[in-house]
Amino acid sequence: MSKSLKMVYKVVIALLVVVLAACSSQSSEKTDTKMMSDKNEKSSVRVGVVFTTAGLGGESFNDLVFEGVKRAKDDLGVEFDYVEPKSVSDQEITLDEMASSGKYQLVIAVGFEQVDAIKVVAKNYPEQKFALIDAQVDLPNVSCYVSREEEGTFLLGALAALVKKEGTLNMLNKEKVIGFIGGVESPLINKFAAGYTAGARYVDKDLTVLVDYAGSFNDPSTAKVIAETMHSKNADIVFHAAGASGMGLFQAAEEKGFLSMGVNSNQNKIKPDYIMASMLKLANQASYEVIKSVVENAYKPGINTLGLKQEGVGITLDKSNIKVSEDIVKTVDDIKKKIIDGSIEVPTALDKVDSFVESHQLGK
């Protein structure tokens, strides 16, 4: 073969290598583009959300639910609409409007105050999928998510009693009195109160827990007056389960100089010098999971219960400027383990607390 012919062959082979490489690159680019397109593709699921009358804002339970809904939009590509009703009667009207529109593959009702409304509306629209967060009903088209609030608040009560016993934090007095403010008196809110009271008296059976209710989840002025009254009766740590009303507690704590504790989300950052801890209800996980179940055609009606074992409730000291000792943190964690393993069964009603305390005491 001549020298010139060999040179031609080399040039042809080099050109083939370049062409094949280019084709491979284009094929790879097309595959990557398709994968990105698939990942960003919107879901056909649209969700309607009806919040409690407390509305959004103030790191409330509604805000937690909303976090999960927004995460579902980001992760799963769903669309959503939401309404913040001004009254309980508005909730039923809104649920009915969403169900009758035919626009929504899932309608979420938030809070126990919507139990009566969803019982009516879900029966009227048997083909519509519903979710009820923070309450339960027995209907074939409603998936319910409820928490063992009493387990989380038991830890807060124990924390309060341990801090009182140690007595090293500022703003504490020597009287054995703490307080609890609920939004409205109901079986659900009494679970918060029962757990908190039982936890405190598990540590110190002689501790008095003052209990009162604001009569609303959106009345901070009344909650502030209640908190001030409790403080005048020597309560130096007050916990609330009162929605937006709890903002009044925090204001009173700052003005009068006592410790408070938040609920549902991490409220410590609202007033970190006066909020020692918060009890967490991970409702964001509940809203996300039920939406995901619809997207994946895995929706099931029934009741889903979330406690410490399922990481559905908990407490946090994060973002508070009030420094709790490591010994107390460890003791609270030990108590948590006892609840998880069943050694402690937390009472769910205030009238069960006395009998619980008679048979359960820290260190005995």
Coordinates of C-alpha atoms in Angstrom, one line a residue:
M1 CA 0.0 0.0 0.0
S2 CA 1.3 3.4 -0.9
K3 CA 2.3 5.9 1.7
S4 CA -0.4 8.4 0.5
L5 CA -3.1 5.7 0.6
K6 CA -2.2 4.9 4.2
M7 CA -2.6 8.6 5.0
V8 CA -6.1 8.7 3.5
Y9 CA -7.2 5.7 5.6
K10 CA -5.9 7.4 8.8
V11 CA -7.9 10.5 8.0
V12 CA -11.1 8.5 7.3
I13 CA -10.8 6.6 10.6
A14 CA -10.2 9.8 12.6
L15 CA -13.3 11.3 11.1
L16 CA -15.4 8.3 11.9
V17 CA -14.2 8.5 15.6
V18 CA -15.3 12.1 15.8
V19 CA -18.7 11.4 14.2
L20 CA -19.4 8.5 16.5
A21 CA -18.4 10.5 19.6
A22 CA -20.7 13.3 18.5
C23 CA -23.6 10.9 18.0
S24 CA -23.1 9.4 21.4
S25 CA -23.0 12.8 23.0
Q26 CA -26.2 13.8 21.3
S27 CA -27.9 10.6 22.4
S28 CA -26.8 11.2 26.0
E29 CA -28.0 14.8 25.9
K30 CA -31.4 13.6 24.6
T31 CA -31.7 11.0 27.4
D32 CA -30.7 13.6 30.1
T33 CA -33.2 16.1 28.7
K34 CA -36.0 13.5 28.8
M35 CA -35.1 12.5 32.4
M36 CA -35.2 16.1 33.5
S37 CA -38.5 16.6 31.7
D38 CA -40.0 13.6 33.4
K39 CA -38.7 14.8 36.8
N40 CA -40.3 18.2 36.4
E41 CA -43.5 17.0 34.8
K42 CA -46.5 18.3 36.7
S43 CA -48.8 15.8 38.4
S44 CA -52.5 15.8 37.4
V45 CA -53.4 15.9 41.1
R46 CA -55.0 19.1 42.5
V47 CA -55.6 19.5 46.2
G48 CA -58.0 21.7 48.1
V49 CA -57.2 22.6 51.7
V50 CA -59.5 24.1 54.3
F51 CA -57.7 25.4 57.4
T52 CA -58.9 25.9 60.9
T53 CA -60.4 29.3 61.8
A54 CA -57.1 30.3 63.4
G55 CA -55.7 30.8 59.9
L56 CA -52.1 30.9 58.8
G57 CA -49.3 32.7 60.7
G58 CA -47.6 32.6 64.1
E59 CA -45.9 29.2 63.5
S60 CA -49.3 27.6 64.1
F61 CA -50.7 24.1 63.3
N62 CA -52.1 25.4 60.1
D63 CA -48.6 26.6 59.1
L64 CA -47.2 23.1 59.6
V65 CA -49.9 21.5 57.5
F66 CA -49.2 24.1 54.8
E67 CA -45.5 23.2 54.9
G68 CA -46.4 19.7 53.8
V69 CA -48.7 20.9 51.1
K70 CA -46.0 23.2 49.6
R71 CA -43.5 20.4 49.8
A72 CA -45.9 18.2 47.8
K73 CA -46.1 20.9 45.2
D74 CA -42.3 21.1 45.0
D75 CA -41.6 17.3 45.1
L76 CA -44.6 15.8 43.4
G77 CA -45.8 18.6 41.1
V78 CA -49.3 18.8 42.5
E79 CA -51.3 22.0 42.4
F80 CA -53.3 23.3 45.3
D81 CA -55.8 25.9 46.5
Y82 CA -56.5 26.8 50.1
V83 CA -59.1 28.7 52.2
E84 CA -58.8 30.3 55.7
P85 CA -62.4 30.3 56.9
K86 CA -63.5 32.9 59.4
S87 CA -66.1 30.7 61.1
V88 CA -66.9 27.0 61.6
S89 CA -70.0 27.4 59.4
D90 CA -67.8 28.7 56.6
Q91 CA -65.8 25.5 56.7
E92 CA -68.7 23.3 55.7
I93 CA -69.6 25.7 52.9
T94 CA -66.0 25.7 51.6
L95 CA -65.7 21.9 51.8
D96 CA -68.9 21.5 49.9
E97 CA -67.8 24.0 47.2
M98 CA -64.5 22.1 46.7
A99 CA -66.2 18.7 46.6
S100 CA -68.9 19.8 44.2
S101 CA -66.5 21.6 41.8
G102 CA -65.0 18.3 40.6
K103 CA -61.6 20.0 40.4
Y104 CA -59.9 18.3 43.3
Q105 CA -58.5 14.7 43.6
L106 CA -58.1 15.3 47.3
V107 CA -59.8 17.7 49.8
I108 CA -58.0 18.2 53.1
A109 CA -59.8 19.5 56.2
V110 CA -57.6 20.6 59.1
G111 CA -58.6 20.4 62.8
F112 CA -61.2 18.7 65.0
E113 CA -63.5 21.7 64.5
Q114 CA -64.3 20.4 61.0
V115 CA -65.4 16.9 62.2
D116 CA -69.2 17.7 61.9
A117 CA -68.7 19.5 58.5
I118 CA -66.7 16.6 57.0
K119 CA -69.3 14.0 58.2
V120 CA -71.9 15.9 56.2
V121 CA -69.9 16.7 53.1
A122 CA -68.1 13.4 52.7
K123 CA -71.4 11.5 52.8
N124 CA -72.8 13.8 50.1
Y125 CA -69.8 13.2 47.8
P126 CA -68.9 9.5 48.3
E127 CA -66.6 9.5 45.2
Q128 CA -64.5 12.4 46.5
K129 CA -61.3 11.6 48.5
F130 CA -61.0 13.5 51.7
A131 CA -58.3 13.8 54.4
L132 CA -58.9 14.9 58.0
I133 CA -55.8 16.0 59.9
D134 CA -55.9 16.2 63.7
A135 CA -59.2 14.5 64.1
Q136 CA -60.9 11.3 63.1
V137 CA -64.2 10.0 61.6
D138 CA -65.2 6.6 60.4
L139 CA -66.1 7.1 56.7
P140 CA -65.1 5.1 53.6
N141 CA -63.7 8.1 51.8
V142 CA -61.8 9.9 54.6
S143 CA -58.2 9.2 55.5
C144 CA -57.6 10.6 59.1
Y145 CA -54.3 11.5 60.7
V146 CA -54.2 12.0 64.4
S147 CA -51.4 12.5 66.9
R148 CA -50.8 11.2 70.4
E149 CA -50.4 14.7 71.7
E150 CA -50.4 13.6 75.3
E151 CA -47.1 11.8 74.7
G152 CA -45.4 15.0 73.5
T153 CA -46.9 17.2 76.2
F154 CA -46.0 14.7 78.9
L155 CA -42.3 15.4 78.0
L156 CA -43.0 19.2 78.3
G157 CA -44.6 18.7 81.7
A158 CA -41.7 16.6 82.9
L159 CA -39.3 19.3 81.6
A160 CA -41.1 22.0 83.4
A161 CA -41.1 20.1 86.7
L162 CA -37.4 19.2 86.4
V163 CA -36.5 22.8 85.7
K164 CA -38.5 23.9 88.7
K165 CA -36.8 21.2 90.9
E166 CA -33.3 22.3 89.8
G167 CA -34.2 25.9 90.3
T168 CA -31.3 27.5 88.6
L169 CA -33.0 29.4 85.7
N170 CA -34.0 33.0 86.0
M171 CA -37.6 34.0 86.3
L172 CA -38.4 31.0 88.5
N173 CA -39.9 31.2 92.0
K174 CA -40.0 28.6 94.8
E175 CA -43.8 27.9 94.5
K176 CA -44.8 24.6 93.0
V177 CA -47.1 26.0 90.4
I178 CA -47.2 25.9 86.6
G179 CA -49.9 26.6 84.0
F180 CA -51.7 25.4 80.9
I181 CA -53.8 27.4 78.5
G182 CA -56.0 25.7 75.9
G183 CA -57.8 27.1 73.0
V184 CA -61.2 25.6 73.7
E185 CA -62.2 22.9 76.1
S186 CA -62.6 19.7 74.1
P187 CA -61.4 16.1 74.2
L188 CA -58.5 16.9 71.9
I189 CA -57.2 19.9 73.9
N190 CA -57.7 18.0 77.1
K191 CA -55.3 15.4 75.8
F192 CA -52.7 18.2 75.7
A193 CA -53.6 19.2 79.3
A194 CA -53.7 15.7 80.6
G195 CA -50.2 14.8 79.2
Y196 CA -48.7 18.0 80.4
T197 CA -50.2 17.6 83.9
A198 CA -49.3 14.0 84.2
G199 CA -45.7 14.6 83.0
A200 CA -45.2 17.4 85.6
R201 CA -46.6 15.4 88.5
Y202 CA -44.7 12.3 87.4
V203 CA -41.6 14.2 88.3
D204 CA -43.1 16.1 91.3
K205 CA -46.5 14.8 92.5
D206 CA -47.0 17.9 94.7
L207 CA -46.9 20.3 91.7
T208 CA -50.1 22.2 90.9
V209 CA -51.0 22.7 87.3
L210 CA -53.4 25.6 86.6
V211 CA -55.6 24.9 83.6
D212 CA -57.8 27.4 81.7
Y213 CA -59.2 28.0 78.2
A214 CA -59.2 31.1 76.0
G215 CA -62.5 30.0 74.4
S216 CA -61.0 30.5 70.9
F217 CA -57.9 29.6 68.9
N218 CA -57.7 33.2 67.6
D219 CA -58.0 35.4 70.7
P220 CA -54.6 36.4 72.0
S221 CA -56.0 39.2 74.2
T222 CA -58.0 36.6 76.3
A223 CA -55.0 34.3 76.5
K224 CA -52.8 37.1 77.7
V225 CA -55.2 37.9 80.5
I226 CA -55.3 34.2 81.5
A227 CA -51.5 34.0 81.5
E228 CA -51.2 37.2 83.6
T229 CA -53.7 35.8 86.1
M230 CA -51.8 32.5 86.3
H231 CA -48.6 34.4 86.9
S232 CA -50.2 36.3 89.7
K233 CA -51.0 32.9 91.2
N234 CA -47.3 32.0 91.1
A235 CA -47.2 30.0 87.9
D236 CA -43.8 30.7 86.4
I237 CA -43.9 28.3 83.5
V238 CA -47.0 28.3 81.2
F239 CA -47.6 26.1 78.2
H240 CA -50.3 26.7 75.6
A241 CA -52.2 24.6 73.1
A242 CA -54.3 27.5 71.8
G243 CA -53.3 28.2 68.3
A244 CA -53.0 31.9 67.5
S245 CA -54.3 32.8 71.0
G246 CA -50.9 31.6 72.3
M247 CA -49.3 34.8 71.0
G248 CA -51.0 36.4 74.0
L249 CA -49.2 34.1 76.4
F250 CA -45.8 34.9 74.8
Q251 CA -46.5 38.7 75.2
A252 CA -47.5 38.2 78.8
A253 CA -44.3 36.2 79.5
E254 CA -42.2 39.0 78.1
E255 CA -44.0 41.7 79.9
K256 CA -44.3 40.0 83.3
G257 CA -41.0 38.0 83.2
F258 CA -41.9 34.3 83.3
L259 CA -41.2 31.2 81.1
S260 CA -43.5 29.9 78.5
M261 CA -43.7 26.9 76.1
G262 CA -45.0 26.7 72.5
V263 CA -46.9 24.1 70.6
N264 CA -47.2 22.3 67.2
S265 CA -44.1 23.9 65.6
N266 CA -40.9 25.3 66.9
Q267 CA -42.2 28.6 68.4
N268 CA -39.1 29.1 70.5
K269 CA -37.7 31.6 67.9
I270 CA -40.7 33.9 68.4
K271 CA -39.5 35.1 71.8
P272 CA -36.3 33.1 72.5
D273 CA -35.7 34.7 75.9
Y274 CA -39.1 33.7 77.2
I275 CA -40.0 30.5 75.3
M276 CA -38.1 27.6 76.8
A277 CA -39.4 24.7 74.6
S278 CA -42.0 23.7 72.1
M279 CA -44.0 20.5 71.7
L280 CA -44.0 19.4 68.0
K281 CA -46.8 17.9 66.1
L282 CA -45.4 16.9 62.7
A283 CA -48.5 17.7 60.7
N284 CA -46.4 18.6 57.8
Q285 CA -45.5 15.0 57.4
A286 CA -49.2 14.0 57.5
S287 CA -50.3 16.4 54.8
Y288 CA -47.4 15.4 52.6
E289 CA -48.0 11.7 53.0
V290 CA -51.7 11.8 52.2
I291 CA -51.1 13.9 49.1
K292 CA -48.3 11.5 48.0
S293 CA -50.7 8.5 48.5
V294 CA -53.1 10.1 46.0
V295 CA -50.4 10.8 43.5
E296 CA -49.2 7.2 43.7
N297 CA -52.7 5.7 43.7
A298 CA -52.1 4.4 47.2
Y299 CA -54.8 6.4 49.0
K300 CA -56.5 4.5 51.8
P301 CA -59.3 5.6 54.1
G302 CA -59.0 4.9 57.8
I303 CA -57.1 6.2 60.9
N304 CA -53.3 6.8 61.1
T305 CA -52.0 7.4 64.6
L306 CA -48.7 9.2 65.1
G307 CA -46.9 9.2 68.5
L308 CA -43.3 9.4 69.8
K309 CA -42.6 5.9 68.4
Q310 CA -43.7 7.0 64.9
E311 CA -41.9 10.4 65.3
G312 CA -45.2 12.1 64.9
V313 CA -44.8 14.2 68.0
G314 CA -41.8 15.4 70.1
I315 CA -40.3 18.4 71.8
T316 CA -37.5 20.8 70.9
L317 CA -35.3 23.3 72.8
D318 CA -33.7 24.5 69.6
K319 CA -33.6 28.3 69.0
S320 CA -34.4 29.1 72.6
N321 CA -31.9 31.2 74.6
I322 CA -32.9 29.6 77.8
K323 CA -30.3 27.0 78.6
V324 CA -31.5 23.8 80.1
S325 CA -28.9 21.6 81.8
E326 CA -27.6 18.4 80.2
D327 CA -28.8 16.4 83.2
I328 CA -32.4 17.5 82.6
V329 CA -32.1 16.9 78.9
K330 CA -30.9 13.3 79.6
T331 CA -33.7 12.7 82.1
V332 CA -36.3 13.8 79.6
D333 CA -34.8 11.6 76.9
D334 CA -35.0 8.6 79.4
I335 CA -38.6 9.4 80.0
K336 CA -39.2 9.5 76.3
K337 CA -37.7 6.0 75.9
K338 CA -40.1 4.7 78.6
I339 CA -43.1 6.0 76.7
I340 CA -41.9 4.4 73.5
D341 CA -41.3 1.0 75.1
G342 CA -44.6 1.1 76.8
S343 CA -43.4 1.4 80.4
I344 CA -45.3 4.6 80.7
E345 CA -48.8 4.8 79.3
V346 CA -49.8 8.5 79.3
P347 CA -53.3 9.4 80.3
T348 CA -55.5 11.1 77.7
A349 CA -57.9 12.8 80.1
L350 CA -57.5 15.1 83.1
D351 CA -59.7 12.9 85.3
K352 CA -57.2 10.0 84.8
V353 CA -54.2 11.9 86.0
D354 CA -54.5 11.3 89.7
S355 CA -54.7 7.6 89.3
F356 CA -51.7 7.7 87.0
V357 CA -49.6 9.7 89.5
E358 CA -50.5 7.2 92.3
S359 CA -48.8 4.4 90.4
H360 CA -46.1 6.3 88.5
Q361 CA -43.3 8.4 90.0
L362 CA -39.9 9.2 88.5
G363 CA -37.2 7.1 90.2
K364 CA -39.7 4.7 91.7

